Amino acid sequence: MSHDLERPDLYIDGAWVPPHKGESVDQIEAATGQRLGTAAMANTDDVDDAVRAARRALIGEWGRFSAADRSAAVLRFAAELKTRGRDTASLVSRENGMPIRLSGIVNGLAPALIAGYYGDLAAGLDAEDVRPSPTGGDTVVLRRPVGVIGAVTPWNYPHALAIMKVAPALAAGCTVVFKPPPETALDGYVIADAALAAGLPPGVVNVIAGGREAGAHLVEHPGVDKVAFTGSTAAGRTIGEVAGRMLRPVTLELGGKSVSLVLEDADIDLFTSKILEVSLPNNGQTCHAATRILAPRSRYTEIVDAVTDIVSGAIVGDPLDPATQVGPVVTEAQRDRVLSYVALGRESARLTTGGSKTRDAGWFVEPTVFADVDNSSRVAQEEIFGPVLCVTPYDDIEDAIAIANDSAFGLGGVVWGADADRGFDVAARIESGSVGVNHYELHINAPFGGVKSSGLGRELGPEGLQPYLRTQSIYRGR
Ligand code: NAD
């Protein structure tokens, strides 16, 4: 099923409608810099329409669905996402440069799996929860949907991040106004196609791509009951302030600067075989990418050389080519931002490979490694969001853990070591929402999220459903 690349309309109240101001933005292919299609952009009036539609749906037919009906609806939605998965994977690769081998998994397969997971969880939500009272009588604890959800996402894993919000929201009985970013609006509208084909009642899912102004209007809209946001820490702080002022529940999945901590006894072949996967996934445009590599001084030169070899040998090219390991970054502005960090790195550390843009057409940056990086330097402390790695030496395990935790962020991380139990103990000492031992991979049934400036709340797993539910206790007397 090939996707429509010309999207002049927004999806509101179960129908395709033109934006109030008729605004649209050219969608640009990351690998070529050429026009890929067009996508409608919402303004504040469109946001108002979408929120009203979501509110009507909440108190209408959808609000009367039983948990079993909702489960069936979400499973139909999952099936529609699956049907579209292969083409969605290619579309996202064209939008943001993600190598197809990764996009096939995270944008092609994962959305349907996540929706299926929450569709299954939805089935049990009507189960009676009756708790005897110590003084006689009992309490019936009901689980209610929180209400209308404002979902705002970034461009880097656009389809998966959207479904990580939309699917648990629907499972809980909420309705959604989803705002994809302007850079990856086209795959956002595929979610509307799937919702329509799945027969979700009008207004249950509304898709209105737009920029910062539309996002800001949505998150402070009086008709929204909860905000689910993934994006930069800077925007997350602003949204958190709004939520605080309005006493509105919010989940914030924000930036990261995670470590890849190599213990002295680590299997270097295993470590090097996974560098591109855990440290440079999606061309480094990954919130949990382990871009700070911490190496023991006893093996420092060996590790710097190994990282340099792998990164300099990475296959850079067309994201649609299955052989490609590193594609372009998402936009020209992002390329220039990454190159400005490379310039900073050259002043404070030793460049061992990369450091330039590779061609004029498309937004390619050479995979880059800096060695001898001081952990207090800006390239070690700030999220670069491009194919740039830092290697920092450490003296002993206490030093390594101190460096790992000397970060404003706490989202991912990996520990490499021959002794899995010791690796586990070290992982548990890293201040981060998730850490891998000798690998790193998100699991659908395990919570994912950050600590410190990486955010608030969790997505995935049963924990990812809770923010969309509120309890109501009905006390029954004797
Ligand atoms: P961004 O914050 O600029 O934009 C993200 C989304 O928020 C976009 O849809 C944008 O239009 C909207 N937006 C921006 N400012 C807003 C505001 N004040 N109010 C409401 N909406 C607003 O981020 P980006 O550059 O698109 O994405 C990259 C960032 O996302 C990185 O920092 C990355 O680490 C983070 N991210 C985090 C996770 C996670 O799970 N923790 C996952 C992926 C990406």
Short mmCIF file of C-alpha atoms and ligand atoms in Angstrom, two decimals:
data_model
loop_
_atom_site.label_atom_id
_atom_site.label_comp_id
_atom_site.label_asym_id
_atom_site.label_seq_id
_atom_site.Cartn_x
_atom_site.Cartn_y
_atom_site.Cartn_z
CA MET A 1 0.00 0.00 0.00
CA SER A 2 1.88 3.09 -1.15
CA HIS A 3 1.27 6.21 0.89
CA ASP A 4 -0.13 9.48 -0.34
CA LEU A 5 2.58 12.15 -0.49
CA GLU A 6 0.20 15.02 -1.17
CA ARG A 7 -1.73 15.76 2.01
CA PRO A 8 -3.56 19.08 1.72
CA ASP A 9 -5.98 18.26 4.57
CA LEU A 10 -6.01 17.73 8.31
CA TYR A 11 -7.82 14.76 9.87
CA ILE A 12 -10.46 16.07 12.29
CA ASP A 13 -13.67 14.44 13.52
CA GLY A 14 -13.29 11.44 11.24
CA ALA A 15 -12.95 13.51 8.05
CA TRP A 16 -10.26 15.15 5.93
CA VAL A 17 -10.70 18.93 6.17
CA PRO A 18 -8.63 21.79 4.78
CA PRO A 19 -6.77 23.90 7.35
CA HIS A 20 -8.49 27.20 8.22
CA LYS A 21 -5.71 29.15 6.57
CA GLY A 22 -5.04 26.56 3.87
CA GLU A 23 -1.46 26.28 5.07
CA SER A 24 0.82 23.48 3.94
CA VAL A 25 4.56 22.82 4.04
CA ASP A 26 6.74 21.09 1.46
CA GLN A 27 8.14 17.87 2.82
CA ILE A 28 11.84 17.52 1.99
CA GLU A 29 13.68 14.24 1.45
CA ALA A 30 16.68 14.14 3.79
CA ALA A 31 18.95 12.23 1.41
CA THR A 32 18.46 14.54 -1.57
CA GLY A 33 17.20 17.87 -0.27
CA GLN A 34 14.45 17.56 -2.90
CA ARG A 35 10.72 17.95 -2.42
CA LEU A 36 9.03 14.73 -1.34
CA GLY A 37 5.44 15.92 -0.98
CA THR A 38 3.21 18.41 0.77
CA ALA A 39 1.54 18.32 4.17
CA ALA A 40 -1.25 20.40 5.67
CA MET A 41 -0.30 22.43 8.74
CA ALA A 42 -2.69 23.36 11.51
CA ASN A 43 -3.08 26.78 13.08
CA THR A 44 -4.68 27.53 16.43
CA ASP A 45 -8.23 27.48 14.99
CA ASP A 46 -7.63 23.98 13.66
CA VAL A 47 -6.34 22.91 17.06
CA ASP A 48 -9.57 24.24 18.60
CA ASP A 49 -11.64 22.22 16.11
CA ALA A 50 -9.67 19.05 16.81
CA VAL A 51 -9.96 19.42 20.60
CA ARG A 52 -13.71 20.00 20.30
CA ALA A 53 -14.05 16.87 18.13
CA ALA A 54 -12.04 14.82 20.64
CA ARG A 55 -14.22 16.07 23.49
CA ARG A 56 -17.44 15.19 21.62
CA ALA A 57 -16.10 11.70 20.91
CA LEU A 58 -15.15 11.19 24.54
CA ILE A 59 -18.67 11.78 25.77
CA GLY A 60 -20.27 10.17 22.70
CA GLU A 61 -20.24 6.70 21.24
CA TRP A 62 -16.59 5.98 22.17
CA GLY A 63 -17.26 6.81 25.80
CA ARG A 64 -19.90 4.08 25.88
CA PHE A 65 -17.58 1.39 24.45
CA SER A 66 -16.92 -1.49 26.83
CA ALA A 67 -13.31 -2.48 27.45
CA ALA A 68 -13.86 -5.46 25.13
CA ASP A 69 -15.15 -3.16 22.36
CA ARG A 70 -12.19 -0.84 22.83
CA SER A 71 -9.80 -3.77 22.74
CA ALA A 72 -11.30 -4.95 19.46
CA ALA A 73 -11.07 -1.42 18.01
CA VAL A 74 -7.41 -0.99 19.01
CA LEU A 75 -6.57 -4.42 17.58
CA ARG A 76 -8.22 -3.40 14.29
CA PHE A 77 -6.14 -0.21 14.37
CA ALA A 78 -3.02 -2.35 14.96
CA ALA A 79 -3.91 -4.50 11.95
CA GLU A 80 -4.28 -1.39 9.77
CA LEU A 81 -0.89 -0.11 10.92
CA LYS A 82 0.62 -3.49 10.11
CA THR A 83 -0.81 -3.45 6.58
CA ARG A 84 0.83 -0.08 6.05
CA GLY A 85 4.07 -0.93 7.88
CA ARG A 86 6.42 -1.64 4.99
CA ASP A 87 5.55 1.56 3.15
CA THR A 88 5.59 3.58 6.34
CA ALA A 89 9.15 2.40 7.00
CA SER A 90 10.30 3.66 3.58
CA LEU A 91 8.37 6.89 3.96
CA VAL A 92 10.04 7.70 7.28
CA SER A 93 13.47 6.89 5.83
CA ARG A 94 12.81 9.40 3.11
CA GLU A 95 11.49 11.98 5.56
CA ASN A 96 14.22 11.88 8.19
CA GLY A 97 17.11 9.83 6.77
CA MET A 98 16.71 6.79 9.04
CA PRO A 99 18.44 3.74 7.51
CA ILE A 100 15.75 1.38 6.23
CA ARG A 101 17.17 -1.56 8.18
CA LEU A 102 16.22 0.31 11.37
CA SER A 103 13.09 2.00 10.02
CA GLY A 104 11.72 -1.38 8.93
CA ILE A 105 11.73 -2.40 12.59
CA VAL A 106 10.82 0.76 14.46
CA ASN A 107 8.44 2.39 12.00
CA GLY A 108 7.42 -0.69 10.01
CA LEU A 109 6.86 -3.40 12.63
CA ALA A 110 6.87 -1.81 16.08
CA PRO A 111 3.80 0.45 15.78
CA ALA A 112 1.49 -2.48 15.06
CA LEU A 113 3.09 -4.53 17.82
CA ILE A 114 2.71 -1.70 20.34
CA ALA A 115 -0.90 -1.10 19.34
CA GLY A 116 -1.56 -4.84 19.56
CA TYR A 117 0.01 -4.97 23.01
CA TYR A 118 -2.23 -2.17 24.32
CA GLY A 119 -5.24 -3.59 22.50
CA ASP A 120 -4.75 -6.78 24.50
CA LEU A 121 -4.27 -4.86 27.77
CA ALA A 122 -7.48 -2.91 27.13
CA ALA A 123 -9.56 -6.06 27.34
CA GLY A 124 -8.99 -6.40 31.10
CA LEU A 125 -9.71 -2.83 32.11
CA ASP A 126 -13.35 -3.37 33.09
CA ALA A 127 -12.39 -6.12 35.55
CA GLU A 128 -14.03 -5.51 38.93
CA ASP A 129 -11.71 -4.25 41.64
CA VAL A 130 -13.60 -4.48 44.94
CA ARG A 131 -11.68 -3.88 48.16
CA PRO A 132 -13.21 -4.71 51.54
CA SER A 133 -13.26 -1.84 53.98
CA PRO A 134 -11.76 -2.46 57.46
CA THR A 135 -14.83 -0.80 58.99
CA GLY A 136 -17.34 -2.77 56.93
CA GLY A 137 -18.68 -2.29 53.42
CA ASP A 138 -16.27 -2.03 50.54
CA THR A 139 -14.83 0.19 47.87
CA VAL A 140 -15.21 -0.35 44.16
CA VAL A 141 -12.19 1.10 42.37
CA LEU A 142 -13.10 2.08 38.83
CA ARG A 143 -10.56 2.86 36.15
CA ARG A 144 -11.66 5.76 33.99
CA PRO A 145 -10.03 7.37 30.96
CA VAL A 146 -8.22 10.61 31.80
CA GLY A 147 -9.99 12.30 28.89
CA VAL A 148 -8.73 14.22 25.87
CA ILE A 149 -5.02 13.70 25.21
CA GLY A 150 -2.80 16.25 23.49
CA ALA A 151 0.04 14.21 21.93
CA VAL A 152 3.10 16.01 20.57
CA THR A 153 6.04 14.20 18.99
CA PRO A 154 9.41 14.84 17.29
CA TRP A 155 10.70 13.74 13.89
CA ASN A 156 13.34 11.21 14.85
CA TYR A 157 11.24 8.06 15.50
CA PRO A 158 7.97 9.64 14.42
CA HIS A 159 5.69 6.68 13.88
CA ALA A 160 6.72 4.60 16.88
CA LEU A 161 6.67 7.60 19.26
CA ALA A 162 3.18 8.53 18.09
CA ILE A 163 1.81 5.04 18.65
CA MET A 164 3.47 4.85 22.08
CA LYS A 165 0.96 7.59 22.99
CA VAL A 166 -2.06 6.95 20.78
CA ALA A 167 -2.35 3.21 21.51
CA PRO A 168 -2.38 3.30 25.33
CA ALA A 169 -4.64 6.37 25.18
CA LEU A 170 -7.21 4.49 23.09
CA ALA A 171 -6.86 1.37 25.22
CA ALA A 172 -7.73 3.46 28.28
CA GLY A 173 -10.76 5.00 26.54
CA CYS A 174 -9.25 8.43 25.93
CA THR A 175 -9.50 10.41 22.71
CA VAL A 176 -6.50 12.00 21.05
CA VAL A 177 -5.41 15.14 19.26
CA PHE A 178 -2.07 14.14 17.77
CA LYS A 179 0.28 16.81 16.45
CA PRO A 180 3.13 15.43 14.34
CA PRO A 181 6.06 17.78 13.65
CA PRO A 182 6.35 19.61 10.30
CA GLU A 183 9.43 17.56 9.26
CA THR A 184 7.63 14.19 9.36
CA ALA A 185 4.00 15.13 8.86
CA LEU A 186 3.38 12.62 6.07
CA ASP A 187 3.77 9.50 8.18
CA GLY A 188 1.67 11.22 10.84
CA TYR A 189 -1.24 11.32 8.41
CA VAL A 190 -0.79 7.58 7.81
CA ILE A 191 -1.96 7.16 11.41
CA ALA A 192 -5.16 8.94 10.41
CA ASP A 193 -5.53 6.56 7.44
CA ALA A 194 -5.22 3.61 9.81
CA ALA A 195 -7.70 5.07 12.31
CA LEU A 196 -10.24 5.68 9.54
CA ALA A 197 -9.78 2.22 8.03
CA ALA A 198 -10.10 0.62 11.48
CA GLY A 199 -13.51 2.23 11.88
CA LEU A 200 -12.67 4.24 14.99
CA PRO A 201 -15.59 6.59 15.66
CA PRO A 202 -15.16 10.20 14.44
CA GLY A 203 -13.08 12.38 16.74
CA VAL A 204 -11.41 9.52 18.62
CA VAL A 205 -8.12 10.17 16.78
CA ASN A 206 -7.46 13.56 15.20
CA VAL A 207 -4.21 14.23 13.33
CA ILE A 208 -3.13 17.83 12.80
CA ALA A 209 0.51 18.39 11.86
CA GLY A 210 1.94 21.73 12.81
CA GLY A 211 4.79 23.69 14.24
CA ARG A 212 5.64 25.05 17.63
CA GLU A 213 2.72 27.50 17.76
CA ALA A 214 0.13 24.78 17.14
CA GLY A 215 1.90 22.57 19.70
CA ALA A 216 1.94 25.32 22.31
CA HIS A 217 -1.76 26.04 21.72
CA LEU A 218 -2.58 22.35 22.12
CA VAL A 219 -0.66 21.82 25.37
CA GLU A 220 -2.31 24.80 27.06
CA HIS A 221 -5.75 24.20 25.61
CA PRO A 222 -8.48 24.18 28.29
CA GLY A 223 -10.18 21.27 26.52
CA VAL A 224 -7.17 18.96 26.92
CA ASP A 225 -6.96 16.74 30.01
CA LYS A 226 -3.43 15.37 29.68
CA VAL A 227 -0.37 16.08 27.55
CA ALA A 228 1.95 13.36 26.24
CA PHE A 229 5.12 14.93 24.86
CA THR A 230 8.33 13.64 23.34
CA GLY A 231 10.93 16.13 22.21
CA SER A 232 13.72 18.37 23.36
CA THR A 233 14.42 19.16 27.00
CA ALA A 234 13.99 22.88 26.27
CA ALA A 235 10.45 22.42 24.93
CA GLY A 236 9.72 19.88 27.67
CA ARG A 237 10.54 22.43 30.37
CA THR A 238 8.16 24.95 28.82
CA ILE A 239 5.40 22.34 28.56
CA GLY A 240 6.08 21.19 32.14
CA GLU A 241 5.64 24.78 33.34
CA VAL A 242 2.32 25.06 31.53
CA ALA A 243 1.19 21.73 32.99
CA GLY A 244 2.22 22.84 36.47
CA ARG A 245 0.30 26.08 36.16
CA MET A 246 -2.80 24.26 34.93
CA LEU A 247 -2.37 21.26 37.28
CA ARG A 248 -2.59 19.09 34.18
CA PRO A 249 -1.01 15.61 34.05
CA VAL A 250 1.91 15.41 31.66
CA THR A 251 4.46 12.86 30.51
CA LEU A 252 7.71 14.23 29.13
CA GLU A 253 10.14 12.05 27.15
CA LEU A 254 13.11 14.34 26.56
CA GLY A 255 16.74 14.42 25.51
CA GLY A 256 19.67 12.24 26.49
CA LYS A 257 23.45 11.87 26.49
CA SER A 258 23.91 8.26 27.51
CA VAL A 259 27.08 6.30 28.24
CA SER A 260 28.57 3.18 26.79
CA LEU A 261 30.70 2.05 29.72
CA VAL A 262 33.38 -0.48 28.76
CA LEU A 263 34.64 -2.49 31.74
CA GLU A 264 38.22 -3.78 31.79
CA ASP A 265 37.21 -7.36 31.04
CA ALA A 266 34.78 -6.47 28.22
CA ASP A 267 34.73 -8.52 25.05
CA ILE A 268 35.94 -5.88 22.60
CA ASP A 269 34.67 -7.77 19.57
CA LEU A 270 31.16 -7.80 21.02
CA PHE A 271 31.41 -4.14 21.96
CA THR A 272 32.65 -3.07 18.52
CA SER A 273 30.06 -5.22 16.73
CA LYS A 274 27.33 -3.21 18.47
CA ILE A 275 28.75 0.34 18.35
CA LEU A 276 26.70 1.48 15.40
CA GLU A 277 23.56 -0.09 16.85
CA VAL A 278 23.78 1.35 20.37
CA SER A 279 25.80 4.53 19.89
CA LEU A 280 24.84 5.75 16.41
CA PRO A 281 21.33 4.43 15.78
CA ASN A 282 19.40 6.56 13.31
CA ASN A 283 22.56 8.50 12.42
CA GLY A 284 22.92 9.55 16.05
CA GLN A 285 19.45 11.13 16.07
CA THR A 286 18.29 8.95 18.94
CA CYS A 287 17.42 10.14 22.42
CA HIS A 288 18.95 7.07 24.11
CA ALA A 289 22.03 6.79 21.87
CA ALA A 290 25.07 5.88 23.98
CA THR A 291 27.27 8.61 22.54
CA ARG A 292 29.66 8.97 25.51
CA ILE A 293 32.02 6.00 25.43
CA LEU A 294 33.88 5.51 28.71
CA ALA A 295 37.07 3.43 28.38
CA PRO A 296 39.41 2.15 31.13
CA ARG A 297 42.89 3.69 30.87
CA SER A 298 44.40 0.18 30.77
CA ARG A 299 42.70 -0.45 27.39
CA TYR A 300 42.18 3.11 26.26
CA THR A 301 44.23 3.11 23.03
CA GLU A 302 42.81 -0.25 21.98
CA ILE A 303 39.25 1.03 22.48
CA VAL A 304 39.80 4.38 20.74
CA ASP A 305 41.31 2.53 17.77
CA ALA A 306 38.46 0.01 17.68
CA VAL A 307 35.77 2.71 17.80
CA THR A 308 37.58 4.74 15.15
CA ASP A 309 37.89 1.70 12.86
CA ILE A 310 34.22 0.81 13.08
CA VAL A 311 32.92 4.35 12.73
CA SER A 312 35.24 5.25 9.83
CA GLY A 313 34.18 2.04 8.07
CA ALA A 314 30.44 2.62 8.48
CA ILE A 315 28.54 2.49 5.20
CA VAL A 316 27.14 5.97 4.66
CA GLY A 317 24.54 6.45 1.96
CA ASP A 318 20.98 6.29 0.74
CA PRO A 319 18.76 5.44 3.71
CA LEU A 320 16.60 3.25 1.46
CA ASP A 321 19.56 0.97 0.65
CA PRO A 322 19.47 -1.99 3.06
CA ALA A 323 23.29 -1.92 3.26
CA THR A 324 23.36 1.65 4.59
CA GLN A 325 24.41 1.97 8.22
CA VAL A 326 24.46 5.76 8.50
CA GLY A 327 22.17 8.05 6.50
CA PRO A 328 21.73 11.82 6.39
CA VAL A 329 20.47 13.90 9.29
CA VAL A 330 16.94 15.25 9.06
CA THR A 331 17.36 18.80 7.76
CA GLU A 332 19.94 21.28 6.58
CA ALA A 333 19.57 23.17 9.86
CA GLN A 334 20.25 19.97 11.82
CA ARG A 335 23.34 19.27 9.69
CA ASP A 336 24.68 22.75 10.42
CA ARG A 337 23.95 22.33 14.12
CA VAL A 338 25.86 19.04 14.19
CA LEU A 339 28.79 20.60 12.33
CA SER A 340 28.90 23.46 14.84
CA TYR A 341 29.36 20.86 17.60
CA VAL A 342 32.09 19.20 15.55
CA ALA A 343 33.86 22.58 15.41
CA LEU A 344 33.55 22.83 19.20
CA GLY A 345 34.94 19.32 19.60
CA ARG A 346 37.97 20.15 17.47
CA GLU A 347 38.88 22.88 19.99
CA SER A 348 38.74 20.69 23.08
CA ALA A 349 39.37 17.08 21.99
CA ARG A 350 41.22 14.92 19.44
CA LEU A 351 39.37 14.13 16.21
CA THR A 352 40.14 10.54 15.17
CA THR A 353 37.77 10.24 12.19
CA GLY A 354 35.13 12.20 10.29
CA GLY A 355 34.33 15.82 10.98
CA SER A 356 32.94 17.11 7.67
CA LYS A 357 29.80 17.17 5.63
CA THR A 358 30.16 14.58 2.90
CA ARG A 359 28.21 16.03 0.01
CA ASP A 360 26.20 19.07 -0.94
CA ALA A 361 22.95 17.32 -1.87
CA GLY A 362 21.19 15.85 1.16
CA TRP A 363 22.14 16.44 4.77
CA PHE A 364 25.05 14.05 5.28
CA VAL A 365 27.66 14.40 8.02
CA GLU A 366 30.65 12.04 8.21
CA PRO A 367 30.44 9.70 11.20
CA THR A 368 32.80 11.37 13.66
CA VAL A 369 34.79 10.30 16.72
CA PHE A 370 36.47 12.52 19.29
CA ALA A 371 38.96 10.95 21.73
CA ASP A 372 40.39 12.47 24.94
CA VAL A 373 37.06 14.16 25.61
CA ASP A 374 36.79 15.88 28.97
CA ASN A 375 33.37 14.97 30.37
CA SER A 376 32.79 18.58 31.40
CA SER A 377 33.17 19.86 27.81
CA ARG A 378 30.13 20.89 25.84
CA VAL A 379 30.41 18.01 23.35
CA ALA A 380 30.15 15.58 26.29
CA GLN A 381 27.42 17.42 28.14
CA GLU A 382 25.07 18.57 25.38
CA GLU A 383 22.92 16.49 23.09
CA ILE A 384 24.38 16.75 19.55
CA PHE A 385 21.80 14.56 17.78
CA GLY A 386 24.04 13.57 14.90
CA PRO A 387 26.72 10.96 14.12
CA VAL A 388 29.30 12.17 16.66
CA LEU A 389 30.84 10.03 19.41
CA CYS A 390 33.01 11.02 22.35
CA VAL A 391 35.54 8.72 24.03
CA THR A 392 36.62 9.56 27.59
CA PRO A 393 39.15 7.62 29.71
CA TYR A 394 38.46 6.58 33.31
CA ASP A 395 40.73 5.40 36.14
CA ASP A 396 38.67 2.83 38.05
CA ILE A 397 35.03 1.76 38.38
CA GLU A 398 34.16 4.51 40.89
CA ASP A 399 35.60 7.08 38.50
CA ALA A 400 33.63 5.52 35.62
CA ILE A 401 30.33 5.65 37.50
CA ALA A 402 31.00 9.22 38.62
CA ILE A 403 31.62 10.27 35.01
CA ALA A 404 28.56 8.35 33.81
CA ASN A 405 26.37 10.16 36.35
CA ASP A 406 27.97 13.56 35.80
CA SER A 407 25.33 14.50 33.24
CA ALA A 408 22.16 16.55 33.23
CA PHE A 409 20.48 13.62 31.45
CA GLY A 410 19.54 10.05 32.40
CA LEU A 411 17.76 8.14 29.66
CA GLY A 412 19.72 5.12 28.36
CA GLY A 413 23.14 3.52 28.73
CA VAL A 414 25.05 0.29 28.20
CA VAL A 415 27.62 -1.58 30.29
CA TRP A 416 30.04 -3.97 28.56
CA GLY A 417 31.72 -6.68 30.64
CA ALA A 418 32.54 -10.39 30.67
CA ASP A 419 30.82 -10.92 34.03
CA ALA A 420 27.08 -10.34 33.50
CA ASP A 421 26.37 -10.08 37.25
CA ARG A 422 28.99 -7.38 37.72
CA GLY A 423 27.64 -5.65 34.61
CA PHE A 424 24.18 -5.72 36.16
CA ASP A 425 25.47 -4.20 39.43
CA VAL A 426 27.24 -1.41 37.56
CA ALA A 427 24.14 -0.81 35.40
CA ALA A 428 22.03 -0.42 38.54
CA ARG A 429 24.35 2.35 39.77
CA ILE A 430 23.87 4.46 36.64
CA GLU A 431 21.29 7.22 37.16
CA SER A 432 19.16 6.47 34.14
CA GLY A 433 15.70 5.20 33.24
CA SER A 434 17.10 2.24 31.29
CA VAL A 435 20.50 0.56 30.97
CA GLY A 436 21.55 -2.49 28.94
CA VAL A 437 24.17 -5.09 29.75
CA ASN A 438 26.15 -6.10 26.66
CA HIS A 439 23.30 -4.87 24.46
CA TYR A 440 20.58 -2.21 24.46
CA GLU A 441 17.08 -2.68 23.18
CA LEU A 442 13.69 -1.27 24.13
CA HIS A 443 11.12 -3.91 25.03
CA ILE A 444 7.41 -3.34 24.46
CA ASN A 445 6.51 -4.75 27.87
CA ALA A 446 9.09 -2.79 29.90
CA PRO A 447 8.80 0.87 30.92
CA PHE A 448 10.96 3.38 29.06
CA GLY A 449 11.63 6.94 30.15
CA GLY A 450 14.11 9.27 31.73
CA VAL A 451 15.33 10.74 35.00
CA LYS A 452 16.78 14.22 35.57
CA SER A 453 16.52 16.39 32.43
CA SER A 454 15.52 13.37 30.33
CA GLY A 455 11.95 13.66 31.49
CA LEU A 456 9.05 12.59 33.64
CA GLY A 457 6.93 9.45 33.41
CA ARG A 458 7.19 6.25 31.43
CA GLU A 459 5.97 4.84 28.14
CA LEU A 460 5.62 1.17 27.10
CA GLY A 461 4.74 -1.74 29.36
CA PRO A 462 1.73 -1.66 31.68
CA GLU A 463 3.30 1.50 33.19
CA GLY A 464 2.73 3.20 29.83
CA LEU A 465 -1.03 2.71 30.21
CA GLN A 466 -1.35 4.18 33.71
CA PRO A 467 -0.97 7.88 32.78
CA TYR A 468 -4.09 7.56 30.60
CA LEU A 469 -6.24 6.20 33.44
CA ARG A 470 -7.64 7.79 36.55
CA THR A 471 -9.19 5.88 39.37
CA GLN A 472 -12.55 6.61 40.94
CA SER A 473 -13.33 5.06 44.31
CA ILE A 474 -16.99 4.30 45.05
CA TYR A 475 -17.42 3.63 48.76
CA ARG A 476 -20.25 1.26 49.55
CA GLY A 477 -21.59 1.11 53.11
CA ARG A 478 -22.59 -1.98 55.00
P1 NAD B 1 11.43 19.75 19.69
O1 NAD B 1 11.25 19.83 21.15
O2 NAD B 1 11.94 20.93 18.99
O3 NAD B 1 10.03 19.40 18.98
C1 NAD B 1 9.29 18.27 19.35
C2 NAD B 1 7.82 18.51 19.08
O4 NAD B 1 7.34 19.53 19.95
C3 NAD B 1 7.51 19.02 17.68
O5 NAD B 1 6.28 18.47 17.29
C4 NAD B 1 7.40 20.53 17.87
O6 NAD B 1 6.60 21.13 16.88
C5 NAD B 1 6.77 20.61 19.23
N1 NAD B 1 7.08 21.79 20.04
C6 NAD B 1 8.23 22.50 20.10
N2 NAD B 1 8.14 23.45 21.05
C7 NAD B 1 6.92 23.32 21.63
C8 NAD B 1 6.24 24.00 22.67
N3 NAD B 1 6.79 25.01 23.34
N4 NAD B 1 5.01 23.58 23.00
C9 NAD B 1 4.43 22.55 22.37
N5 NAD B 1 5.01 21.87 21.35
C10 NAD B 1 6.25 22.26 20.99
O7 NAD B 1 12.33 18.47 19.45
P2 NAD B 1 12.91 17.89 18.07
O8 NAD B 1 14.12 18.65 17.73
O9 NAD B 1 11.83 17.78 17.07
O10 NAD B 1 13.27 16.40 18.52
C11 NAD B 1 14.48 16.01 19.02
C12 NAD B 1 14.44 15.93 20.54
O11 NAD B 1 13.51 14.93 20.96
C13 NAD B 1 15.76 15.51 21.11
O12 NAD B 1 16.08 16.29 22.22
C14 NAD B 1 15.53 14.07 21.52
O13 NAD B 1 16.39 13.58 22.51
C15 NAD B 1 14.12 14.11 21.96
N6 NAD B 1 13.54 12.74 21.97
C16 NAD B 1 13.29 12.13 23.18
C17 NAD B 1 12.80 10.82 23.21
C18 NAD B 1 12.50 10.10 24.51
O14 NAD B 1 11.79 9.10 24.47
N7 NAD B 1 13.00 10.56 25.64
C19 NAD B 1 12.58 10.14 22.01
C20 NAD B 1 12.86 10.79 20.82
C21 NAD B 1 13.34 12.10 20.82
#
